Tab-separated table of C-alpha atoms in Angstrom:
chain	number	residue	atom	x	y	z
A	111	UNK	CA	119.686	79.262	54.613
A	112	UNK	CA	116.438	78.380	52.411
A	113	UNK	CA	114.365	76.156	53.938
A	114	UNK	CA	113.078	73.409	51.054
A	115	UNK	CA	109.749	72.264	53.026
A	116	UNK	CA	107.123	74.149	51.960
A	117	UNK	CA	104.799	75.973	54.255
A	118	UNK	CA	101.501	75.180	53.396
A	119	UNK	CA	98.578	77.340	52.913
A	120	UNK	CA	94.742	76.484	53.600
A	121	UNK	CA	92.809	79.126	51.118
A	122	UNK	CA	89.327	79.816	52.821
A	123	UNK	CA	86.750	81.083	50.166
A	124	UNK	CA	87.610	81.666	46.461
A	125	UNK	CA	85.809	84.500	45.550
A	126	UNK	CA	86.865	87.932	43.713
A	127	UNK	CA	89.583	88.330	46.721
A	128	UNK	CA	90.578	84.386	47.214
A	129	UNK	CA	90.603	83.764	43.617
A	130	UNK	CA	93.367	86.825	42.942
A	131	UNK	CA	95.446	85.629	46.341
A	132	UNK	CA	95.610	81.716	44.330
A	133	UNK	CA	96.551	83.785	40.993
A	134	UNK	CA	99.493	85.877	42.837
A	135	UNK	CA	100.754	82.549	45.006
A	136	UNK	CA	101.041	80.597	41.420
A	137	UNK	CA	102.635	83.331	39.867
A	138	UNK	CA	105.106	84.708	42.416
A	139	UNK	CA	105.491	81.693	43.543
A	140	UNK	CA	109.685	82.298	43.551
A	141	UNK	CA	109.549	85.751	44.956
A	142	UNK	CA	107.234	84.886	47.689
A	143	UNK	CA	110.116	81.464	48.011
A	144	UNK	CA	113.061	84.029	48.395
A	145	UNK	CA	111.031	86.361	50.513
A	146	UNK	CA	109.707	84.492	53.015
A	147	UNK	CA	113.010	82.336	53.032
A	148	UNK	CA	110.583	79.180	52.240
A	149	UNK	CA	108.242	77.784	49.789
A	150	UNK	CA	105.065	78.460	50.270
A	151	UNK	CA	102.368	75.767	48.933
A	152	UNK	CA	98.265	76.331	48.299
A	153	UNK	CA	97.439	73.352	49.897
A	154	UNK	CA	93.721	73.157	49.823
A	155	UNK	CA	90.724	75.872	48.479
A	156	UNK	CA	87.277	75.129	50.436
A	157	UNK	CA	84.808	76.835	48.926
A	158	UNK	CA	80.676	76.573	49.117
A	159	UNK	CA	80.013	75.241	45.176
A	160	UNK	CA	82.938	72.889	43.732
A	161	UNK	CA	81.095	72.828	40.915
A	162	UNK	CA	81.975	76.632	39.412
A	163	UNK	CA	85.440	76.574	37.164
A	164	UNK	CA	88.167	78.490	38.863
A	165	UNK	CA	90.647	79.110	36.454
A	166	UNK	CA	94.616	78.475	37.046
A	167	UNK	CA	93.462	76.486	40.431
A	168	UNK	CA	93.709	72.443	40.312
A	169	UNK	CA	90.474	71.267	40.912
A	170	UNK	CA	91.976	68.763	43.515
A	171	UNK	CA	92.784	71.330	45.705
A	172	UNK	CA	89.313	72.309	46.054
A	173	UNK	CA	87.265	70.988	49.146
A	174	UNK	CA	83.836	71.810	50.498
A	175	UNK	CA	84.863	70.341	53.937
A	176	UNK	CA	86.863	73.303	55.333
A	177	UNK	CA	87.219	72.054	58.681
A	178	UNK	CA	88.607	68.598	57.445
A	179	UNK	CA	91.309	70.981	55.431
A	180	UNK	CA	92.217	72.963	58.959
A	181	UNK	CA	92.587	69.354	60.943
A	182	UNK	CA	94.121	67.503	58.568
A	183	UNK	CA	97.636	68.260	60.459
A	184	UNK	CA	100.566	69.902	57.875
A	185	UNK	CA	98.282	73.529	57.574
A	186	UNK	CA	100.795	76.752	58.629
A	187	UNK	CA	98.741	79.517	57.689
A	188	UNK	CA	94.780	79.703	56.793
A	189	UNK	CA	93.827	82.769	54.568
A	190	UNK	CA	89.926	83.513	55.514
A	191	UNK	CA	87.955	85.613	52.640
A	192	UNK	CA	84.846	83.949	53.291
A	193	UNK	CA	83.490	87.171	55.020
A	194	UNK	CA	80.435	88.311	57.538
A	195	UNK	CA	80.343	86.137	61.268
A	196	UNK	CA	79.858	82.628	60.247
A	197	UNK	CA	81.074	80.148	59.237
A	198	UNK	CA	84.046	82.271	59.392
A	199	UNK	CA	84.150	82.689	63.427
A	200	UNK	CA	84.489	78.680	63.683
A	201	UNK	CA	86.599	78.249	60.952
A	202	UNK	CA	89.556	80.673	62.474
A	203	UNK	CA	89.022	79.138	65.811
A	204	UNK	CA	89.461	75.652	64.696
A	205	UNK	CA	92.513	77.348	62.586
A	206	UNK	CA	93.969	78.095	66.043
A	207	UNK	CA	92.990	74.974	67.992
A	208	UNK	CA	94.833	73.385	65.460
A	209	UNK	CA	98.425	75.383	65.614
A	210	UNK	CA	97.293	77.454	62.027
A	211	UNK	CA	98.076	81.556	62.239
A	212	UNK	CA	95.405	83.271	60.477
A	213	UNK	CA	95.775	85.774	57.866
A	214	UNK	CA	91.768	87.398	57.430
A	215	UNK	CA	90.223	90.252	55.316
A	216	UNK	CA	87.013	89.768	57.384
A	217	UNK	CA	86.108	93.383	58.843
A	218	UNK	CA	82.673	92.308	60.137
A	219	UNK	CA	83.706	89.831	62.240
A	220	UNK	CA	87.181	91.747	63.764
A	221	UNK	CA	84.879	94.437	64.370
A	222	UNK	CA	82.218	92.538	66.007
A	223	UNK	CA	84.466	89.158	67.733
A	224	UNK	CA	88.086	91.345	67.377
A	225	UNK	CA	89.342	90.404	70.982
A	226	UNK	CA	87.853	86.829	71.384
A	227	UNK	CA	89.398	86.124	68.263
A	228	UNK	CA	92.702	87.908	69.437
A	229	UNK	CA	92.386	86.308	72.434
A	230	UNK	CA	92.469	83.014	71.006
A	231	UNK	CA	95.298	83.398	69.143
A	232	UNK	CA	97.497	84.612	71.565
A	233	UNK	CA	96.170	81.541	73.632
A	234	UNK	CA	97.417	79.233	71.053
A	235	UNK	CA	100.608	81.034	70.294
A	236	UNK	CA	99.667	82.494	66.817
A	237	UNK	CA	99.449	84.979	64.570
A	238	UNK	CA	96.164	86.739	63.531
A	239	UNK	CA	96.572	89.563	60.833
A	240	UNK	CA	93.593	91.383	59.012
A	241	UNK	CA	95.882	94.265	56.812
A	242	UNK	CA	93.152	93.785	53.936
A	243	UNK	CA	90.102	94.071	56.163
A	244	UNK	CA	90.292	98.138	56.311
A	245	UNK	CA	91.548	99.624	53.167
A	246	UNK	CA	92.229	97.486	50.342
A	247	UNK	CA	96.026	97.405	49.068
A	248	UNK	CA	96.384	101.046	51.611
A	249	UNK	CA	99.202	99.413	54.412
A	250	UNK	CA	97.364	100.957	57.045
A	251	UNK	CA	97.069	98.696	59.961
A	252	UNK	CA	100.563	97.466	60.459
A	253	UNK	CA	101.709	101.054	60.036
A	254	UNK	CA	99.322	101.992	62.697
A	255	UNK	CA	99.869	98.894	65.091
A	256	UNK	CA	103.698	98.896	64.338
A	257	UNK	CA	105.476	101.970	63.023
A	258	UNK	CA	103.518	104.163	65.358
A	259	UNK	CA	103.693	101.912	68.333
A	260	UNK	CA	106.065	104.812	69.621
A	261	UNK	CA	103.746	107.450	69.264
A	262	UNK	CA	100.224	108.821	70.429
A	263	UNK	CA	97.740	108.539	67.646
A	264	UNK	CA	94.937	111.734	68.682
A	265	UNK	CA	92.753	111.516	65.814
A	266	UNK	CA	92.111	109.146	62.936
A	267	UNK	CA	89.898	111.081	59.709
A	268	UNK	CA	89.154	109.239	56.877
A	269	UNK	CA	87.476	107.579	53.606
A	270	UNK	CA	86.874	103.954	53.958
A	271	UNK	CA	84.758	102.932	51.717
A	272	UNK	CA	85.216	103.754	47.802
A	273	UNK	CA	81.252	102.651	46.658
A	274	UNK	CA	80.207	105.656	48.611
A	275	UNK	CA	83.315	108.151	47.535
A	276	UNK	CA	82.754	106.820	44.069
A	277	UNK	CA	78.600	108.430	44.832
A	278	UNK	CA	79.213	111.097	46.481
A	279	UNK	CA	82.198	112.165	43.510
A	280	UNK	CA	79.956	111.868	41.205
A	281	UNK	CA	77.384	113.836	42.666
A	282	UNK	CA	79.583	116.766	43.554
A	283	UNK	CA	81.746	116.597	39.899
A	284	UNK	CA	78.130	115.892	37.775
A	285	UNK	CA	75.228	117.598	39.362
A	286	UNK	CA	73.893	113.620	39.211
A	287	UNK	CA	71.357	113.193	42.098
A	288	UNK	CA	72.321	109.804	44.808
A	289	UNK	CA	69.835	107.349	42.832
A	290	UNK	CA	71.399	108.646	39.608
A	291	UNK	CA	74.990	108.300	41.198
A	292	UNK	CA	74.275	104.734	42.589
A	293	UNK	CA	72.824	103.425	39.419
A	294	UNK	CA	76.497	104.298	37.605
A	295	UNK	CA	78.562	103.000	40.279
A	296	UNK	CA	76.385	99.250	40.396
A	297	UNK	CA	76.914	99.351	36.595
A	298	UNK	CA	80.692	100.141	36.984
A	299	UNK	CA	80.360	96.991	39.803
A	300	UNK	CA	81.248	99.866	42.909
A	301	UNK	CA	78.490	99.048	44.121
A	302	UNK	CA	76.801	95.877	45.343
A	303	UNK	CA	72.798	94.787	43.997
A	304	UNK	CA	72.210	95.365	47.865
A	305	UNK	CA	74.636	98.460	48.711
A	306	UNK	CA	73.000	98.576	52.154
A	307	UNK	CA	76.281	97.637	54.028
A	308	UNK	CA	78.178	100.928	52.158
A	309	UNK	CA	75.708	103.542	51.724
A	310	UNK	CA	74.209	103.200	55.323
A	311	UNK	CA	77.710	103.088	56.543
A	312	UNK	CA	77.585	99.666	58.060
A	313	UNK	CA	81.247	98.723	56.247
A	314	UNK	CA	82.522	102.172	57.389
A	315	UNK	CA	81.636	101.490	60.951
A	316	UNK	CA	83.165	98.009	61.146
A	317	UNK	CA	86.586	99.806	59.483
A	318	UNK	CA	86.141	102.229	62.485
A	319	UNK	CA	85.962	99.893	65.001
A	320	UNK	CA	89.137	98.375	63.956
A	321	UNK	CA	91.378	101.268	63.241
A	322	UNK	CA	89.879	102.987	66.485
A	323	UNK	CA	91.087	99.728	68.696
A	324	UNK	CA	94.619	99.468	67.228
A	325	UNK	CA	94.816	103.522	67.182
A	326	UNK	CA	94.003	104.034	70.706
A	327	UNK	CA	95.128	100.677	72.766
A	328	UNK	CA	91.495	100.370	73.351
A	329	UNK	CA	88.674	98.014	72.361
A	330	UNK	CA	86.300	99.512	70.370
A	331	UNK	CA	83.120	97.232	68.902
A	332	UNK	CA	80.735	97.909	65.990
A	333	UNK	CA	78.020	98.881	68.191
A	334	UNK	CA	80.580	101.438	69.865
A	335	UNK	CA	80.483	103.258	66.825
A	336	UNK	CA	77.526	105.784	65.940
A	337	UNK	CA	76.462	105.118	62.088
A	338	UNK	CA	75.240	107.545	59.921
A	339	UNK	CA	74.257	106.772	56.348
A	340	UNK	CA	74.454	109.077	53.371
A	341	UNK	CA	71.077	108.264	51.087
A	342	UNK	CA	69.710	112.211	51.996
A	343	UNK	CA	72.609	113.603	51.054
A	344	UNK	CA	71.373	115.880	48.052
A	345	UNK	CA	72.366	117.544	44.922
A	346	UNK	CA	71.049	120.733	47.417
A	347	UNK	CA	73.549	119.875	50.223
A	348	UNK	CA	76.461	119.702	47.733
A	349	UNK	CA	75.254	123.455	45.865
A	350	UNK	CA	75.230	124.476	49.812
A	351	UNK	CA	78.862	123.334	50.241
A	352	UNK	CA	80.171	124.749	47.130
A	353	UNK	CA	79.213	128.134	48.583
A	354	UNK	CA	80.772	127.548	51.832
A	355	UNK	CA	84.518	126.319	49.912
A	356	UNK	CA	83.500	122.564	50.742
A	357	UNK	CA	82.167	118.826	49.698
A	358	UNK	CA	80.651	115.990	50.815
A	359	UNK	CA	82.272	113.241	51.748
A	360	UNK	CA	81.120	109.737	54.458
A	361	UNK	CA	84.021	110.279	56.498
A	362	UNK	CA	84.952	107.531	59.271
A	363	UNK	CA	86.450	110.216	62.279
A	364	UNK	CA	88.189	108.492	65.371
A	365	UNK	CA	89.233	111.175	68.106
A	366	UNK	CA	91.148	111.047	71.623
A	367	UNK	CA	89.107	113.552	74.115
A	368	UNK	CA	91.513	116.135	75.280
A	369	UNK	CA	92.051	114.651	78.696
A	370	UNK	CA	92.977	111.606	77.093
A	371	UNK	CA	90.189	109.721	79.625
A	372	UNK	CA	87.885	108.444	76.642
A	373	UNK	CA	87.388	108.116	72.673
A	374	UNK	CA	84.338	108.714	70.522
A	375	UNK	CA	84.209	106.656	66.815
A	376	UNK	CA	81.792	107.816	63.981
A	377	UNK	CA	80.801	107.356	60.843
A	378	UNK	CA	78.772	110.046	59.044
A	379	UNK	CA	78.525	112.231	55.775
A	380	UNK	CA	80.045	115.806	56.432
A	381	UNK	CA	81.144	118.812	54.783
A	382	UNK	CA	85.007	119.201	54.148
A	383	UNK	CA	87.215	122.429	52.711
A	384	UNK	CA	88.444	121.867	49.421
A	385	UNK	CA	91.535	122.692	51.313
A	386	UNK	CA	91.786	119.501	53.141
A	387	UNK	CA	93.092	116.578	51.162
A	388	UNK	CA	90.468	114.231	51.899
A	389	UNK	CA	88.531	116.880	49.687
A	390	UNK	CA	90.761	115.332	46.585
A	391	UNK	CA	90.366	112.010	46.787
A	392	UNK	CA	88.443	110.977	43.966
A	393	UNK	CA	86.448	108.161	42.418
A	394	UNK	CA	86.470	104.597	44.514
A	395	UNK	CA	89.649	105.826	46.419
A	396	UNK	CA	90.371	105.542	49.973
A	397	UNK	CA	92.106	107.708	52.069
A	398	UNK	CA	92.572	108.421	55.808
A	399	UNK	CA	94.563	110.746	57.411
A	400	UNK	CA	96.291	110.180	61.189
A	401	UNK	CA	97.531	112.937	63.840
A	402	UNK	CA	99.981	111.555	65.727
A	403	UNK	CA	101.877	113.233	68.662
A	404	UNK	CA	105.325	113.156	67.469
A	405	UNK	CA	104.271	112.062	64.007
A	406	UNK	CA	102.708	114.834	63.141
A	407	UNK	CA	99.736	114.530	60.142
A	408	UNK	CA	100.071	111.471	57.976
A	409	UNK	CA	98.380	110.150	54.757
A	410	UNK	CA	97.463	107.429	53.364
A	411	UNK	CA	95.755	107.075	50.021
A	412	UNK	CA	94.893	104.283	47.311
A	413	UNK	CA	92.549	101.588	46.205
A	414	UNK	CA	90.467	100.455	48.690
A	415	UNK	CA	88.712	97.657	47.393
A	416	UNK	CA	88.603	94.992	44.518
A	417	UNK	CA	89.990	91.733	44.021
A	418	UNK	CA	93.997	92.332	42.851
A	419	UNK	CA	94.041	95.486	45.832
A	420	UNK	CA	92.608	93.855	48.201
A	421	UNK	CA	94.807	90.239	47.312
A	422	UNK	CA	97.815	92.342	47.461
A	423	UNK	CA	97.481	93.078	50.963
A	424	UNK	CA	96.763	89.480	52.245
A	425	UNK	CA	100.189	88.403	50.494
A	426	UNK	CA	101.391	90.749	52.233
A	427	UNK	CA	100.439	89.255	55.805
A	428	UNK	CA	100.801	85.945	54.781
A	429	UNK	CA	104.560	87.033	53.874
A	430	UNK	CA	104.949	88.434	57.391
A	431	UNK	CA	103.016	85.665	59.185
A	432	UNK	CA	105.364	82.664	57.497
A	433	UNK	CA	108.330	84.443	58.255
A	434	UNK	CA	107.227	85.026	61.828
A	435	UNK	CA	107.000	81.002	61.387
A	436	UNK	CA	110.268	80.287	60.311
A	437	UNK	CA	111.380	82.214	63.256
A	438	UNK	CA	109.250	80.096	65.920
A	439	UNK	CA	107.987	83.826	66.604
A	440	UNK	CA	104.864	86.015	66.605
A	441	UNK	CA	104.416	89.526	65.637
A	442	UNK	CA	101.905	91.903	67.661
A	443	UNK	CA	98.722	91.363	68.771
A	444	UNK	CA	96.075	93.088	70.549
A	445	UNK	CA	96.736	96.087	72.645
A	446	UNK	CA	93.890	97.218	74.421
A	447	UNK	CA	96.244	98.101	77.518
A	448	UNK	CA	94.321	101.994	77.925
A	449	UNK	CA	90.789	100.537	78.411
A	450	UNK	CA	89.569	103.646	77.691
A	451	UNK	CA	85.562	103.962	77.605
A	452	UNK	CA	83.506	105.360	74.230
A	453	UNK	CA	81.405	108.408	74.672
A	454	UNK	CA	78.475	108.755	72.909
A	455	UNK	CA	77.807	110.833	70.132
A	456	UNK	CA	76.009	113.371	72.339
A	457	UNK	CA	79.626	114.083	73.721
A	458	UNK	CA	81.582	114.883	70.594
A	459	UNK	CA	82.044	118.824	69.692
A	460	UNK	CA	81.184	119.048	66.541
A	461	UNK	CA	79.701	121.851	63.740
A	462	UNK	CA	76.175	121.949	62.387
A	463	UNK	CA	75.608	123.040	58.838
A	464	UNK	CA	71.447	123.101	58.786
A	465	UNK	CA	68.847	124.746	56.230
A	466	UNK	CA	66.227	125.958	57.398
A	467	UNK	CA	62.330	126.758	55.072
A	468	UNK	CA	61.168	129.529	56.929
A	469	UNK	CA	58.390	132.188	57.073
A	470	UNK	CA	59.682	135.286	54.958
A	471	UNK	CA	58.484	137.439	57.532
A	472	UNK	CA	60.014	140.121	60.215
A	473	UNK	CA	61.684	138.443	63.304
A	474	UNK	CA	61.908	135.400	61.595
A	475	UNK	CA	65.987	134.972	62.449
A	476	UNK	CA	65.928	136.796	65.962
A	477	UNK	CA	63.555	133.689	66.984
A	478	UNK	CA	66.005	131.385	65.329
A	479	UNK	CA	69.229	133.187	66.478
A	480	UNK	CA	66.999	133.046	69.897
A	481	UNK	CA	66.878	129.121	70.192
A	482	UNK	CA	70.354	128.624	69.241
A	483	UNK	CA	71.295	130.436	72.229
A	484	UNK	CA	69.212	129.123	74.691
A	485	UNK	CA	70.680	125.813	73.502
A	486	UNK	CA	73.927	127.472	74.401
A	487	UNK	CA	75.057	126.925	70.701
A	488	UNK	CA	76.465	129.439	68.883
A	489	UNK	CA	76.206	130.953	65.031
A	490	UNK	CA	79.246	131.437	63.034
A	491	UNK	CA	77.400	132.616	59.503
A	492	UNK	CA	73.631	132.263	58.461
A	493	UNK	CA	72.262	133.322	55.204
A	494	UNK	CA	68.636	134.145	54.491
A	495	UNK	CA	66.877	134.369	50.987
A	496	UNK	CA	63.325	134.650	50.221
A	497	UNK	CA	60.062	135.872	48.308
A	498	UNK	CA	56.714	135.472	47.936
A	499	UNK	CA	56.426	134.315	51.390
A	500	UNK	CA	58.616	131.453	51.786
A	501	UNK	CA	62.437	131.764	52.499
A	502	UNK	CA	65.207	129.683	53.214
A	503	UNK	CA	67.735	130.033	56.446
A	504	UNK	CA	70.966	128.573	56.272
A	505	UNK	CA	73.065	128.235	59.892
A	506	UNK	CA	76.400	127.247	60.153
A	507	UNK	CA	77.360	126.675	63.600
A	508	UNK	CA	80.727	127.109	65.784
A	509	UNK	CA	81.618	124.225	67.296
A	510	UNK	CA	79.410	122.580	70.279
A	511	UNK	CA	78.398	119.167	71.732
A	512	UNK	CA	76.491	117.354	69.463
A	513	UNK	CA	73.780	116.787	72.063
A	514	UNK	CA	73.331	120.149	72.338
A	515	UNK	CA	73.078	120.744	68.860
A	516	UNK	CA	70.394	117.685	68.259
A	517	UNK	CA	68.586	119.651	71.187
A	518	UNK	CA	68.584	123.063	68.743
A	519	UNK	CA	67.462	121.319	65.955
A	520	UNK	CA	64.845	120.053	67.494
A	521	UNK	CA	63.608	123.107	69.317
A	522	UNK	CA	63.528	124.516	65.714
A	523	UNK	CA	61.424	121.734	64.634
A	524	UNK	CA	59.007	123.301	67.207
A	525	UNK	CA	58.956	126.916	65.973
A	526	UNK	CA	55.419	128.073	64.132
A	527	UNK	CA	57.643	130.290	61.725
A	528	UNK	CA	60.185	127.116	60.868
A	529	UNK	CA	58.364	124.933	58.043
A	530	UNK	CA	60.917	122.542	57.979
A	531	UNK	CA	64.448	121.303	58.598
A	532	UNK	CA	65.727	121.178	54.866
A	533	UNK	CA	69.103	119.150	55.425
A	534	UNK	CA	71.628	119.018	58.518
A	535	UNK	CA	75.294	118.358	57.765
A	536	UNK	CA	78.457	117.878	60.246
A	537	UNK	CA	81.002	120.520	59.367
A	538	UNK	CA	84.640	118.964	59.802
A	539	UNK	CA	87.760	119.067	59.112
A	540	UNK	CA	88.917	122.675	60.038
């Protein structure tokens, strides 16, 4: 039976993302009615200037006063796309102190405030859902937290962020050096006037953190996860991993240790096969791929950013999250049951790629070949050209700790026939 009172939605922040989510509401209005088994009603848009035209939104729904909108007493659900830690930390907790479920796209502050905000939530007997705060339009999270509740989730690979897939494309399909790549994707709008937060791999790591928690049961905060930008990655390094069958790609990589007693989360550039379908995913796509026990290898690939993507997955939750109200239910929240600890980066077994200037000179690679082993670390190809002098070495490694593999780079560093450390690149995905 249809109910006829609406539910009524409190719209937090009306930018690219909150504008699209107040477009789809208006126009879908009856689907998202039969749907949810309800109306559903924009009740109120708080936004910073009330000033700026917002186009197919009555301007006496807007509000600057976004906690007088969460306490005025008929909210159901608040939709936060305000973004970073505050206001938008107070905002959802006044959301629940005031009987609202949450529906958020905010990735900084899950990854960063995840299980206080959880905790809250569960406190107040609500719902708090954050689909769009990972991958854009991808359904990735509920999948994750729901269909593979059954299952053991071992390793989580991906591409997260489509400003830096859009570069690094670009740079393997063109030649185009990284300044030349960047300056095309901020023209195309990929990428931000400030694209610290992408191409340093802040927005990757706070993904990470999120899709680490939900995949292992465990919590997992931004500083958990070891960051690795991708501004040295070179038109050089991408020549090196066309010769080896490869690209480049800033690859988010979430793995279970083999005893199953800890996790290690990562975000880094690295050199993939062309074999691996990561290697395809082109332009400002997202993918990431999941190995799961039973499961087996799963894929997920689309549009991982922009207003209508990202929109369609917060209709989405807020579909899910007013049924779950008409029910006088909730759907799942944290699980963080394992408590399993994070190992540093000096504990994950990874492969080095590294190119080496060297002396062109007998011996030259016996002392190299030499540290590697004392570092216990050893070679699965190297490649040495030269003349007049000066040569190049290029080492690709089997797989080792990473510690031990910072250690050999470093003892290289130290050798009077080594005139440099040309580039070092993580080899995955074999």
């Amino acid at each position: 039976m249809m109910r006829t009172r609406p539910l009524k939605v409190a719209l937090l922040g009306c930018g690219v993302v909150g504008s699209e989510v107040a477009r789809i509401m208006t126009t879908h209005a009856d689907d998202l009615t039969a749907r949810i088994g309800a109306p559903v009603e924009l009740a109120g848009v708080a936004v910073r200037r009330p000033s700026k035209v917002r186009e197919g939104i009555d301007p006496a729904l807007i509000t600057t006063d976004a906690t007088a909108l969460l306490k005025r007493g008929d909210i159901d659900v608040a939709i936060e796309v305000i973004g970073g830690i505050e206001p938008a930390r107070t905002l959802i907790t006044t959301a629940f102190e005031n009987g609202i479920s949450v529906v958020s796209a905010n990735k900084a502050l899950l990854a960063q405030d995840g299980a206080a905000l959880h905790a809250a939530a569960e406190t107040h007997g609500l719902d708090l859902y954050y689909e769009a705060a990972v991958a854009g339009a991808i359904p990735l999270v509920r999948p994750m937290r729901e269909s593979l509740a059954g299952d053991k989730i071992n390793r989580v690979m991906g591409i997260v962020n489509g400003t830096t897939n859009f570069i690094l494309d670009k740079m393997d399909s063109t030649g185009a050096g990284y300044q030349e790549a960047l300056d095309e994707a901020t023209a195309l709008g990929y990428a931000e006037a400030d694209p610290t937060a992408d191409v340093e791999g802040y927005d990757a790591a706070a993904k990470a953190a999120i899709l680490a928690g939900i995949a292992f049961h465990t919590r997992v905060r931004l500083d958990d996860v070891y960051r690795e930008g991708m501004t040295e990655v070179s038109a050089a390094d991408f020549a090196s991993a066309k010769r080896m069958g490869c690209t480049i790609k800033l690859l988010a990589i979430l793995e279970r240790a083999a005893d199953g007693q800890s996790v290690t989360a990562r975000v880094h550039p690295a050199m993939i096969p062309l074999s691996h379908p990561l290697a395809s995913v082109r332009e400002a796509y997202n993918a990431v791929f999941v190995e799961a026990e039973a499961a087996g290898r799963l894929m997920f690939y689309g549009p991982g950013a922009g207003g209508a993507p990202t929109a369609s997955a917060v209709l989405g939750d807020l579909v899910a999250v007013c049924r779950n109200k008409l029910a006088q239910a909730t759907g799942p929240g944290e699980s963080a049951y394992t408590q399993l600890p994070v190992s540093p980066m000096g504990d994950v077994v990874t492969r080095y790629h590294i190119s080496l200037d060297v002396a062109d000179k007998p011996g030259v690679l016996a002392q190299v070949a030499t540290t590697f082993a004392e570092h216990g670390v050893s070679i699965d190809t190297v490649r040495q050209q030269g003349k007049d002098g000066e040569a190049s070495l290029v080492v690709v490694t089997h797989r080792a700790p990473d510690a031990a593999l910072s250690g050999t780079v470093e003892a290289l560093r130290k050798l009077d026939t080594v005139r440099g450390v040309a580039s070092i690149m993580r080899v995955e995905g074999e």
